[in-house]
PDB file of C-alpha atoms in Angstrom:
ATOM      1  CA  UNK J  23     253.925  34.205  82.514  1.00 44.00           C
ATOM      2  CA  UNK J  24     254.440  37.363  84.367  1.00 53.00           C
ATOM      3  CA  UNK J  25     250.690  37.945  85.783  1.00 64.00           C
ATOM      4  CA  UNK J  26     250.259  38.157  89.029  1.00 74.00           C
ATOM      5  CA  UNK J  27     249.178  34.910  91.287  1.00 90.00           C
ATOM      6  CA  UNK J  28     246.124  35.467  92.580  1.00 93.00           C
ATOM      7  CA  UNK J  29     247.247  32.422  94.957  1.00 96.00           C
ATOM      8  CA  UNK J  30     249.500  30.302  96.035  1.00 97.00           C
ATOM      9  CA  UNK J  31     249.430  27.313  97.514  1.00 98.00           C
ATOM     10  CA  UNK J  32     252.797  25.122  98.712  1.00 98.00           C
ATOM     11  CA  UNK J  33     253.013  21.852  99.654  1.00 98.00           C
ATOM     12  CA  UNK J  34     256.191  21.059 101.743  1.00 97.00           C
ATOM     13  CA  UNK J  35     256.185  17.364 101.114  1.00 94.00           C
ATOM     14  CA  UNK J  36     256.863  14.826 104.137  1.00 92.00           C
ATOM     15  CA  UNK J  37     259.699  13.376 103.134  1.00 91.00           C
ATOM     16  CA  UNK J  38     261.594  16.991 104.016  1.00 95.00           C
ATOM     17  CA  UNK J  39     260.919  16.752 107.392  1.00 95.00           C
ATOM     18  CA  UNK J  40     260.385  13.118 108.224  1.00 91.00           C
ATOM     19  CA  UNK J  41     262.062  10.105 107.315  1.00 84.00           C
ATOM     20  CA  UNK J  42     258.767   7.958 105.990  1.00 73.00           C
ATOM     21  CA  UNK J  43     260.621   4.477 106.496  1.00 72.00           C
ATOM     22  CA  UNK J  44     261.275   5.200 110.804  1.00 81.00           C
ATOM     23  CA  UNK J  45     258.160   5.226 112.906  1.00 82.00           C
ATOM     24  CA  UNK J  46     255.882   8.256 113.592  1.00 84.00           C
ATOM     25  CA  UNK J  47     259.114  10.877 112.823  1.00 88.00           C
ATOM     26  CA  UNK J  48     259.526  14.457 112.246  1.00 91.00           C
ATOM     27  CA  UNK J  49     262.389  16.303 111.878  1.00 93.00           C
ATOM     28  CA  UNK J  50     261.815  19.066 113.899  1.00 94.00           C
ATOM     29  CA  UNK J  51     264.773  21.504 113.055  1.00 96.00           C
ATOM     30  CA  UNK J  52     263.992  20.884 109.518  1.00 96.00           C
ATOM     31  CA  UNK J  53     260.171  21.807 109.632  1.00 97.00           C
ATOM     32  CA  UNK J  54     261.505  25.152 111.730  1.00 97.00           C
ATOM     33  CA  UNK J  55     263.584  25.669 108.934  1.00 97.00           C
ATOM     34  CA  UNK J  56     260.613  25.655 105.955  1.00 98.00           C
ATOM     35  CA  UNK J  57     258.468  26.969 108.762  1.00 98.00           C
ATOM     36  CA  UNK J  58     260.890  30.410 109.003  1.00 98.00           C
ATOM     37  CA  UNK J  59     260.355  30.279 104.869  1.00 98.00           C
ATOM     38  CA  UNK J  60     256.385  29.929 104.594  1.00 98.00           C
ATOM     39  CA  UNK J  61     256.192  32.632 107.670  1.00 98.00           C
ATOM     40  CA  UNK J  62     258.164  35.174 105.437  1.00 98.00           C
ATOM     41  CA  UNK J  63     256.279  34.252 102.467  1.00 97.00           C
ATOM     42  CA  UNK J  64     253.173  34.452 104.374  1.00 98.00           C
ATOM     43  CA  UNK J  65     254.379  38.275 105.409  1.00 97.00           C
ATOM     44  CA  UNK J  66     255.130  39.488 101.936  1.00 96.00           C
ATOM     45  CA  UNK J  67     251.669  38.298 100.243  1.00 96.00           C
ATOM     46  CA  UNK J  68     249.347  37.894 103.078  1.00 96.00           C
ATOM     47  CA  UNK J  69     245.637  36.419 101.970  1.00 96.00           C
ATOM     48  CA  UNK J  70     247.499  34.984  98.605  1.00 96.00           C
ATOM     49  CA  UNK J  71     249.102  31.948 100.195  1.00 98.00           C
ATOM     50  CA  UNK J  72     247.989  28.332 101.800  1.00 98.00           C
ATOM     51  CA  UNK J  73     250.766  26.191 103.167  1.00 98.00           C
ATOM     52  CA  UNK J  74     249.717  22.419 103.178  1.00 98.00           C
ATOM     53  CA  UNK J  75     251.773  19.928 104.486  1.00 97.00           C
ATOM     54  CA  UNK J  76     252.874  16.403 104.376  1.00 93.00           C
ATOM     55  CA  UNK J  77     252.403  13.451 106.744  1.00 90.00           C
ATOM     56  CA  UNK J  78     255.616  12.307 106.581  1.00 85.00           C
ATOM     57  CA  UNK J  79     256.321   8.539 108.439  1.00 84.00           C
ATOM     58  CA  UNK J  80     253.161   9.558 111.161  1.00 89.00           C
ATOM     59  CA  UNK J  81     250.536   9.852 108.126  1.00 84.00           C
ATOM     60  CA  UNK J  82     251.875   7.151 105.869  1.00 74.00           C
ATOM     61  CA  UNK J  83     251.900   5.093 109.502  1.00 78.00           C
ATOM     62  CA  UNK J  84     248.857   5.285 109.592  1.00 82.00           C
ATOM     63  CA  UNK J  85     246.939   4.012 106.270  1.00 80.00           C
ATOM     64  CA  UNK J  86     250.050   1.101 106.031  1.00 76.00           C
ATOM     65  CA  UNK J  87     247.746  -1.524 107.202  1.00 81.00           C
ATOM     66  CA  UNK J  88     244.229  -0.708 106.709  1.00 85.00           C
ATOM     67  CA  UNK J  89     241.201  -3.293 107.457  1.00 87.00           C
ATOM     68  CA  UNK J  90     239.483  -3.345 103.916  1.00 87.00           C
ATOM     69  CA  UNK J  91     235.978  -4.532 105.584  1.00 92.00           C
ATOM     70  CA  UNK J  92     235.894  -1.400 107.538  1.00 94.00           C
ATOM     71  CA  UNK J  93     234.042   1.326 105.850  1.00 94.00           C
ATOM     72  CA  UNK J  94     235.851   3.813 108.445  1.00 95.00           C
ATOM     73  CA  UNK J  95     239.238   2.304 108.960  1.00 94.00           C
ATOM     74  CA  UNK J  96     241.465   5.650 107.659  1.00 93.00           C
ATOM     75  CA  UNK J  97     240.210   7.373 110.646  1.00 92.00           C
ATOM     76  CA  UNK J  98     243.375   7.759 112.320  1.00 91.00           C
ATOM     77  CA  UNK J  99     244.582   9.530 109.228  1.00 93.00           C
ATOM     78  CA  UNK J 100     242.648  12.380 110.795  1.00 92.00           C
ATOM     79  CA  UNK J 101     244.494  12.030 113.902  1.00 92.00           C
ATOM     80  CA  UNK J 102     248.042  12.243 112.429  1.00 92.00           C
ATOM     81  CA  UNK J 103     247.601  14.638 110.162  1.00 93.00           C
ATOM     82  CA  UNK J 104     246.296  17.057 112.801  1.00 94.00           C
ATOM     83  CA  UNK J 105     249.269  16.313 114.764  1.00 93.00           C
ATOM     84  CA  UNK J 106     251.488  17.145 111.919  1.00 94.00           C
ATOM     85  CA  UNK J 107     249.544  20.452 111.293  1.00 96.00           C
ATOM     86  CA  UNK J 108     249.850  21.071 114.762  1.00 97.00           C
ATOM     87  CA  UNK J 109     253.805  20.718 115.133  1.00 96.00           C
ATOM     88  CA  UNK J 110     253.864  23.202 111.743  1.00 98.00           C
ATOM     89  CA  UNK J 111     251.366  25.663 113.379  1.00 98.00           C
ATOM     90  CA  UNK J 112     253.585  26.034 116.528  1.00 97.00           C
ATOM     91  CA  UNK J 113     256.237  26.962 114.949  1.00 98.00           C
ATOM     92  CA  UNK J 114     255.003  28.698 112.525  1.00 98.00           C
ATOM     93  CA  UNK J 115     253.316  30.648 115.585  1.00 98.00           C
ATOM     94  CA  UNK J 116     256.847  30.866 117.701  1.00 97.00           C
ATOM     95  CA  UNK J 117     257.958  32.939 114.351  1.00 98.00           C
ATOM     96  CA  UNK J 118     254.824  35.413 114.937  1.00 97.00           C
ATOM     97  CA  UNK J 119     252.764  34.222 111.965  1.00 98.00           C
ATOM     98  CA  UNK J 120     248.713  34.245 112.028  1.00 98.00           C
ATOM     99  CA  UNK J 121     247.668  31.013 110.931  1.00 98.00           C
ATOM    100  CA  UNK J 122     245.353  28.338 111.412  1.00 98.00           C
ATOM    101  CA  UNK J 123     244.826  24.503 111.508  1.00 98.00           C
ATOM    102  CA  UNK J 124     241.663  23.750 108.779  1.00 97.00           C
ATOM    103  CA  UNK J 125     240.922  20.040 108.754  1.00 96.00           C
ATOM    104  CA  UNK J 126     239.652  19.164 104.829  1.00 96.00           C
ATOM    105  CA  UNK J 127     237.136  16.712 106.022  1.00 95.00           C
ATOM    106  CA  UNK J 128     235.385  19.302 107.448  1.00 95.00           C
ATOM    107  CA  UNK J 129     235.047  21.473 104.347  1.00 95.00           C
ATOM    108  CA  UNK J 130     235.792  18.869 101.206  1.00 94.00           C
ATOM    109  CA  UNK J 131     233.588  15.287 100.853  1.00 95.00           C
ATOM    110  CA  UNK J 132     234.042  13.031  97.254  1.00 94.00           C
ATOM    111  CA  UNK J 133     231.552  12.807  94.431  1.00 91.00           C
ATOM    112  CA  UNK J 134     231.805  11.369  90.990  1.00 88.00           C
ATOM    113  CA  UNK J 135     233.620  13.862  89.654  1.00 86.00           C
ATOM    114  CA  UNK J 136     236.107  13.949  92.855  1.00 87.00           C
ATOM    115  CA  UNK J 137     236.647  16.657  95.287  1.00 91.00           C
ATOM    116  CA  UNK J 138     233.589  18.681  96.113  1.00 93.00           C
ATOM    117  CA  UNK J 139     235.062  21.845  98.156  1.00 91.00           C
ATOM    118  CA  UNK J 140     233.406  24.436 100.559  1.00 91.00           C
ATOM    119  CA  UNK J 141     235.836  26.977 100.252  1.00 90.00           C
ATOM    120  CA  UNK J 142     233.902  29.930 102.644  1.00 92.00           C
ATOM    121  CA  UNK J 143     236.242  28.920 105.526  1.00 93.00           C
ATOM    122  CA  UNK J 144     239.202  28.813 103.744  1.00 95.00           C
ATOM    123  CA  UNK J 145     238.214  32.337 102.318  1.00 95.00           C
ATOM    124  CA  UNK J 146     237.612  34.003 105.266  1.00 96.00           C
ATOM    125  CA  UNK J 147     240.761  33.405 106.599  1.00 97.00           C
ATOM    126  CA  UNK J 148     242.321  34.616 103.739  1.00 97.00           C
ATOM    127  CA  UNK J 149     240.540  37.559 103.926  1.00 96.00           C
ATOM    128  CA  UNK J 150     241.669  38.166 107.508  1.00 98.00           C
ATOM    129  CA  UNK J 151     245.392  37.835 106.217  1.00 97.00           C
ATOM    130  CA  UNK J 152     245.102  34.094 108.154  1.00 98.00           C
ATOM    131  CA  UNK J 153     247.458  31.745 106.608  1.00 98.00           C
ATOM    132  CA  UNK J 154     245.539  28.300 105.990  1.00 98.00           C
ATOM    133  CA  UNK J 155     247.189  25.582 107.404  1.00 98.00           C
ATOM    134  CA  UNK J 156     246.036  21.865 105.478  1.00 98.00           C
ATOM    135  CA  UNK J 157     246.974  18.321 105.280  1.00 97.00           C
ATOM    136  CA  UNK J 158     245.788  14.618 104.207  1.00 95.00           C
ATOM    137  CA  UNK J 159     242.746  13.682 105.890  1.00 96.00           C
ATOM    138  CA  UNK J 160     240.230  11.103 105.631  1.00 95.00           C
ATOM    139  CA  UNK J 161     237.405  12.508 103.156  1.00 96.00           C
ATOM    140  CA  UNK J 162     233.707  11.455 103.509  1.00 96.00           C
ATOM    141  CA  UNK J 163     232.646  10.220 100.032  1.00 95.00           C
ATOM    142  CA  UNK J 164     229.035   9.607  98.794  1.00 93.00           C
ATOM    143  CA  UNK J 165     228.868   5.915 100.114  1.00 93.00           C
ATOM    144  CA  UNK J 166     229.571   6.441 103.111  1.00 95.00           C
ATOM    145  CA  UNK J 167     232.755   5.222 103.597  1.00 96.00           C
ATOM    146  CA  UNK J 168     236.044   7.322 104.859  1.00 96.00           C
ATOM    147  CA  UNK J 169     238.685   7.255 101.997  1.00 94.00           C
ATOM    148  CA  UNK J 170     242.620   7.807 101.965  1.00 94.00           C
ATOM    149  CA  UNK J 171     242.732  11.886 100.815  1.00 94.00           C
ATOM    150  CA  UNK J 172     246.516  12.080 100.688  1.00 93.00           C
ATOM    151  CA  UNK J 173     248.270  15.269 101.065  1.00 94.00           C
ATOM    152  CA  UNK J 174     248.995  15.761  97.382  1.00 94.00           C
ATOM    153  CA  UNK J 175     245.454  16.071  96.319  1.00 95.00           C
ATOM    154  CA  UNK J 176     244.360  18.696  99.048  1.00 96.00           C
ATOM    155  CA  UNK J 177     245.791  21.395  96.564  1.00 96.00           C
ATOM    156  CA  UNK J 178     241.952  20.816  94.961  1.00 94.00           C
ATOM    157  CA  UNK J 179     240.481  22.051  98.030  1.00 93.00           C
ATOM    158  CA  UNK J 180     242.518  25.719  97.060  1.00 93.00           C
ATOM    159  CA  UNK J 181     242.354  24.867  93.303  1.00 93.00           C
ATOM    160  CA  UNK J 182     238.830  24.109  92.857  1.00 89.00           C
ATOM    161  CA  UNK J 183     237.592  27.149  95.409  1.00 84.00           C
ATOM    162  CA  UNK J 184     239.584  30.133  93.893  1.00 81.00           C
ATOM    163  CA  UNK J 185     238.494  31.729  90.212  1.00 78.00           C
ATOM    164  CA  UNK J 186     241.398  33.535  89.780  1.00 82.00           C
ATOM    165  CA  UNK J 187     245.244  32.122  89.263  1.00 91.00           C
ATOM    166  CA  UNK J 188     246.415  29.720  91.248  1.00 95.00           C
ATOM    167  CA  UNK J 189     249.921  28.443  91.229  1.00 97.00           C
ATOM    168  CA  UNK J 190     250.764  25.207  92.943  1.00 98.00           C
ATOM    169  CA  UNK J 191     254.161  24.794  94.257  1.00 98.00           C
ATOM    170  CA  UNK J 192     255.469  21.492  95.499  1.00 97.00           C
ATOM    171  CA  UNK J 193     258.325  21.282  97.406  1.00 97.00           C
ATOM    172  CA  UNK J 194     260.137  17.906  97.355  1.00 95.00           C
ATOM    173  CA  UNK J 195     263.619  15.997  97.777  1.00 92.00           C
ATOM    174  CA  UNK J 196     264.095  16.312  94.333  1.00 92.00           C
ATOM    175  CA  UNK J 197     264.827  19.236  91.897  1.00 94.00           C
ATOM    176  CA  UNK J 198     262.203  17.998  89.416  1.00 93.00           C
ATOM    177  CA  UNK J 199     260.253  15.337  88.303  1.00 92.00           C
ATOM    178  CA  UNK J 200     263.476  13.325  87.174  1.00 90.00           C
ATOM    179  CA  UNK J 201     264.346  12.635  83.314  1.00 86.00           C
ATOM    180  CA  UNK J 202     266.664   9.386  84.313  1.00 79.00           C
ATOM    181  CA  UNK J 203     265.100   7.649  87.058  1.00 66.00           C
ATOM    182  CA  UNK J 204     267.254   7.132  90.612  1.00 65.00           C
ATOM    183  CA  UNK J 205     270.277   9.751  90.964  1.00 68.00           C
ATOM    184  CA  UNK J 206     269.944  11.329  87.747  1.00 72.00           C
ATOM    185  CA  UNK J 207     269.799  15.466  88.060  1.00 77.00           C
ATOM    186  CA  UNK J 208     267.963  16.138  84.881  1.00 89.00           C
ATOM    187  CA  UNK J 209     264.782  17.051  85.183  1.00 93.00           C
ATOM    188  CA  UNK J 210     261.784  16.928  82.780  1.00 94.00           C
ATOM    189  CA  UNK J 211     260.896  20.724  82.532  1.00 95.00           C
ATOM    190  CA  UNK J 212     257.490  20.804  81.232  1.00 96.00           C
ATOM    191  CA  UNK J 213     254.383  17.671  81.344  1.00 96.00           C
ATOM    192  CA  UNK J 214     250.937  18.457  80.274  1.00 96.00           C
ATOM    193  CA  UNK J 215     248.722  15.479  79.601  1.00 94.00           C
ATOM    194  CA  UNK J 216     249.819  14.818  76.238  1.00 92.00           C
ATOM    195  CA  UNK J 217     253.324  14.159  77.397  1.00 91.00           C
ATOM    196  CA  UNK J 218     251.980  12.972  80.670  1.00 93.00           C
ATOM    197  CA  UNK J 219     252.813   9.298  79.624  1.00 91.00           C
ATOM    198  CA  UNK J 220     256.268   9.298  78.769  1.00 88.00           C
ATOM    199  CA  UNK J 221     256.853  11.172  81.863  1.00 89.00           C
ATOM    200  CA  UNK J 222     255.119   8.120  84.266  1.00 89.00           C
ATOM    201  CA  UNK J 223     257.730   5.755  81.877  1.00 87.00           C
ATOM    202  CA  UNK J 224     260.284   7.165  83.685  1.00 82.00           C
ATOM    203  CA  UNK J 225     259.201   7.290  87.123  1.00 81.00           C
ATOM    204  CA  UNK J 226     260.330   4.472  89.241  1.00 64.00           C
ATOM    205  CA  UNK J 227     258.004   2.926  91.699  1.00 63.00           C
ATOM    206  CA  UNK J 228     257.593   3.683  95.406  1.00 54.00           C
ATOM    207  CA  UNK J 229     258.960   2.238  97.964  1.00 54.00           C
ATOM    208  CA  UNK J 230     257.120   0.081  99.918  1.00 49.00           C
ATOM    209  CA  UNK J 231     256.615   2.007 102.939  1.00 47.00           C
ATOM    210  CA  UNK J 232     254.988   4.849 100.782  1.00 51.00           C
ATOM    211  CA  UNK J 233     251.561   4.686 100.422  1.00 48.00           C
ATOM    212  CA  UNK J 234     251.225   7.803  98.458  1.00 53.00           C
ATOM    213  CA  UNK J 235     252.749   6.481  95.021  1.00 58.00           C
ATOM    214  CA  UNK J 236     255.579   8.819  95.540  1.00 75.00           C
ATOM    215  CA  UNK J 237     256.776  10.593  92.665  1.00 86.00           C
ATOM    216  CA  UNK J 238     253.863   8.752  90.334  1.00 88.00           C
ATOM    217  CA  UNK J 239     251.120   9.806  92.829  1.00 88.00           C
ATOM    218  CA  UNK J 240     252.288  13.336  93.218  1.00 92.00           C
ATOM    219  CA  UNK J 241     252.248  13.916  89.378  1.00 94.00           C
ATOM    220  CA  UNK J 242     248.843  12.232  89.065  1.00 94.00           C
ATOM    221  CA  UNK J 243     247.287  14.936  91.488  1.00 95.00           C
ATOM    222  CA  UNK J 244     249.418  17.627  89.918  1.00 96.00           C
ATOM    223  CA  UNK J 245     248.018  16.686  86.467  1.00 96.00           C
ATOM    224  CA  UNK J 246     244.611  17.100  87.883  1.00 95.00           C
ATOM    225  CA  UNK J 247     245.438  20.449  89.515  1.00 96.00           C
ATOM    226  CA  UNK J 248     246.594  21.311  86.309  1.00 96.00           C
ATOM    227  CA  UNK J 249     243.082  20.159  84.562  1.00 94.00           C
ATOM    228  CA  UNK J 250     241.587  22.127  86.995  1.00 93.00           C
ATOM    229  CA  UNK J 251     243.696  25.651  85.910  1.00 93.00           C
ATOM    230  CA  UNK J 252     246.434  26.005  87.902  1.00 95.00           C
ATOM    231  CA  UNK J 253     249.800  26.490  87.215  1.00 96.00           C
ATOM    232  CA  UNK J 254     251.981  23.714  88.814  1.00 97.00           C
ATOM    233  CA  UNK J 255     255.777  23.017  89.353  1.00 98.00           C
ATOM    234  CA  UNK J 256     257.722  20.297  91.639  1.00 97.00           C
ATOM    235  CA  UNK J 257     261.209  21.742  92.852  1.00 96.00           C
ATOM    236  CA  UNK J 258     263.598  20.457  95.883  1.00 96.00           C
ATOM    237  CA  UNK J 259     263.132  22.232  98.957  1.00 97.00           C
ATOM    238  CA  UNK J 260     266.242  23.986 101.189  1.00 97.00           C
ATOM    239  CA  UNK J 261     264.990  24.530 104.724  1.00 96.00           C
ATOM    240  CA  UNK J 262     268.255  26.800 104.369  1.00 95.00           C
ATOM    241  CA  UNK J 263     267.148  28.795 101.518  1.00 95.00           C
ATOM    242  CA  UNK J 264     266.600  32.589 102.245  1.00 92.00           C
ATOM    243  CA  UNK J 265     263.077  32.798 100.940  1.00 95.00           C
ATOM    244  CA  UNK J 266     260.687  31.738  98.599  1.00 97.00           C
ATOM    245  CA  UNK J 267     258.937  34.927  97.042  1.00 96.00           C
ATOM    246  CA  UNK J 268     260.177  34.508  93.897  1.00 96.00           C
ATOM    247  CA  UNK J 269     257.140  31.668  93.681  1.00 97.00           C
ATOM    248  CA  UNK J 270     254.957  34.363  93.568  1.00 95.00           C
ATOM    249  CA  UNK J 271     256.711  35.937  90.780  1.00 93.00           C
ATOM    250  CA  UNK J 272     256.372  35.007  86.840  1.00 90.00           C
ATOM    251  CA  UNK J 273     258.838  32.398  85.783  1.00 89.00           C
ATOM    252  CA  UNK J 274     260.870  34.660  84.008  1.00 88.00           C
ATOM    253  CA  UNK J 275     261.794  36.688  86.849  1.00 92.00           C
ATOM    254  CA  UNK J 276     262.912  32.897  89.078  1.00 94.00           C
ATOM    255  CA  UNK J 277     266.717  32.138  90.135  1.00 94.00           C
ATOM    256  CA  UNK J 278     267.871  29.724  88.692  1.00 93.00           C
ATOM    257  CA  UNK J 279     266.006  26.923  90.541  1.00 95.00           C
ATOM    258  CA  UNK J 280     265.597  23.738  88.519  1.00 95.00           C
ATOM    259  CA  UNK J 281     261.969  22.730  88.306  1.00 96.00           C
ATOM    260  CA  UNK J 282     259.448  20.562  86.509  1.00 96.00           C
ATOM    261  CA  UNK J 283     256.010  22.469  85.421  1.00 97.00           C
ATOM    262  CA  UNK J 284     252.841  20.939  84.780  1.00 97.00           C
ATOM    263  CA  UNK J 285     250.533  22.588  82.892  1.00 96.00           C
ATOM    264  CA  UNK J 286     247.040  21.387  81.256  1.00 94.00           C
ATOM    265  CA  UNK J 287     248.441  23.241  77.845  1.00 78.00           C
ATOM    266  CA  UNK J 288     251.148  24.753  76.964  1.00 63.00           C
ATOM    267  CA  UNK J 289     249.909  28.619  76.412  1.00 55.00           C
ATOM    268  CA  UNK J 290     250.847  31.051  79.074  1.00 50.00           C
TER     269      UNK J 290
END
């Protein structure tokens, strides 16, 4: 548990800095908040850590009401996602940090055995000491059509294009993936796949204004990050916490942060 992470990659989820149910919002003192927090991580492991980010209320906008004749209706998920990257690169650029927008389509399409990832851009940047910048996008897959590729998969794109160990680190309005459904503080502290199922027993749905699957969809993509090696926790995000460098630390050496981790086993 104490080996170092090769990388990191954290996903400040939407619903931090935009309220999903108003139309096309973001919270703008909140994002500068987590921004000042992913620039300072970015300083103290440069080339170790991709920031991806949520849509919020202007991505979720707009996949609500998709024509399902249309082979290339989710196209304007490209367009508000890049504005939501964009608002996060500014300000992560007012606070002096090197980063840059990477749209997935560009270097991720789907096959049969989901995402297939050219990493090279990503890797260069990383090399530079460039902070990747992602979000949802609308992904070519192998029929042609454009399909929904919602922020919490796009940890695949890091997952699937690193060798070494990757820790995925999702930051969310709640402390955990939550033992007793609405409310309840308890969190579930560990889910591999073999637990996997009670765990979805005691998520309640999504509203209906989220087309992600919320907390359900979330731990679906984490559980395939997980199958795919990495290391993955949910935890609540504080745009007024001091830092978050202990995520590149071993567990043992964490505040005390509640957290759920999922795992493929439970070794390590």
């Amino acid at each position: 548990m104490d080996d170092v992470v090769d990388l990191l990659v954290v996903k400040v989820g939407g619903s931090l800095v935009s309220e999903k149910a108003r139309r096309d919002h973001l919270d703008h003192d909140a994002l500068a908040g987590y921004a000042a927090q992913i620039a300072d991580l970015h300083a103290a492991a440069p080339g170790r850590v991709v920031l991806v980010v949520g849509g919020g209320s202007i991505g979720h906008g707009a996949v609500r009401h998709l024509d399902a004749d249309d082979p290339l209706a989710p196209l304007p998920l490209t367009r508000a996602t890049f504005d939501v990257k964009w608002s996060w690169v500014r300000a992560l650029r007012d606070l002096g940090s090197r980063c840059f927008p990477v749209q997935v389509a560009a270097i991720c399409v789907l096959g049969p055995r989901g995402p297939e990832v050219s990493f090279g851009t990503v890797r260069r940047l990383l090399d530079h000491g460039i902070l990747p910048v992602l979000a949802g996008d609308s992904v070519l897959c192998a029929d042609g059509a454009l399909r929904v590729f919602g922020s919490d998969h796009v940890p695949a794109v890091a997952v699937r294009g690193t060798p070494g160990r990757t820790r995925v680190a999702v930051l969310t309005d709640v402390p955990g993936v939550l033992a007793g459904g609405p409310g309840s503080q308890e969190v579930i502290p560990e889910i591999t796949p073999g637990s996997s199922a009670e765990a979805f027993r005691r998520i309640w749905p999504a509203a209906a204004h989220d087309t992600s699957g919320s907390m359900g969809g979330k731990l679906t993509a984490l559980l395939d990050h997980a199958r795919d090696g990495a290391e993955c926790f949910v935890l609540r995000g504080d745009p007024t916490a001091p830092d978050l460098r202990f995520l590149l630390e071993g567990r043992g050496r964490w505040p005390d942060v509640p957290h759920t981790r999922i795992v493929a086993d439970t070794t390590g």
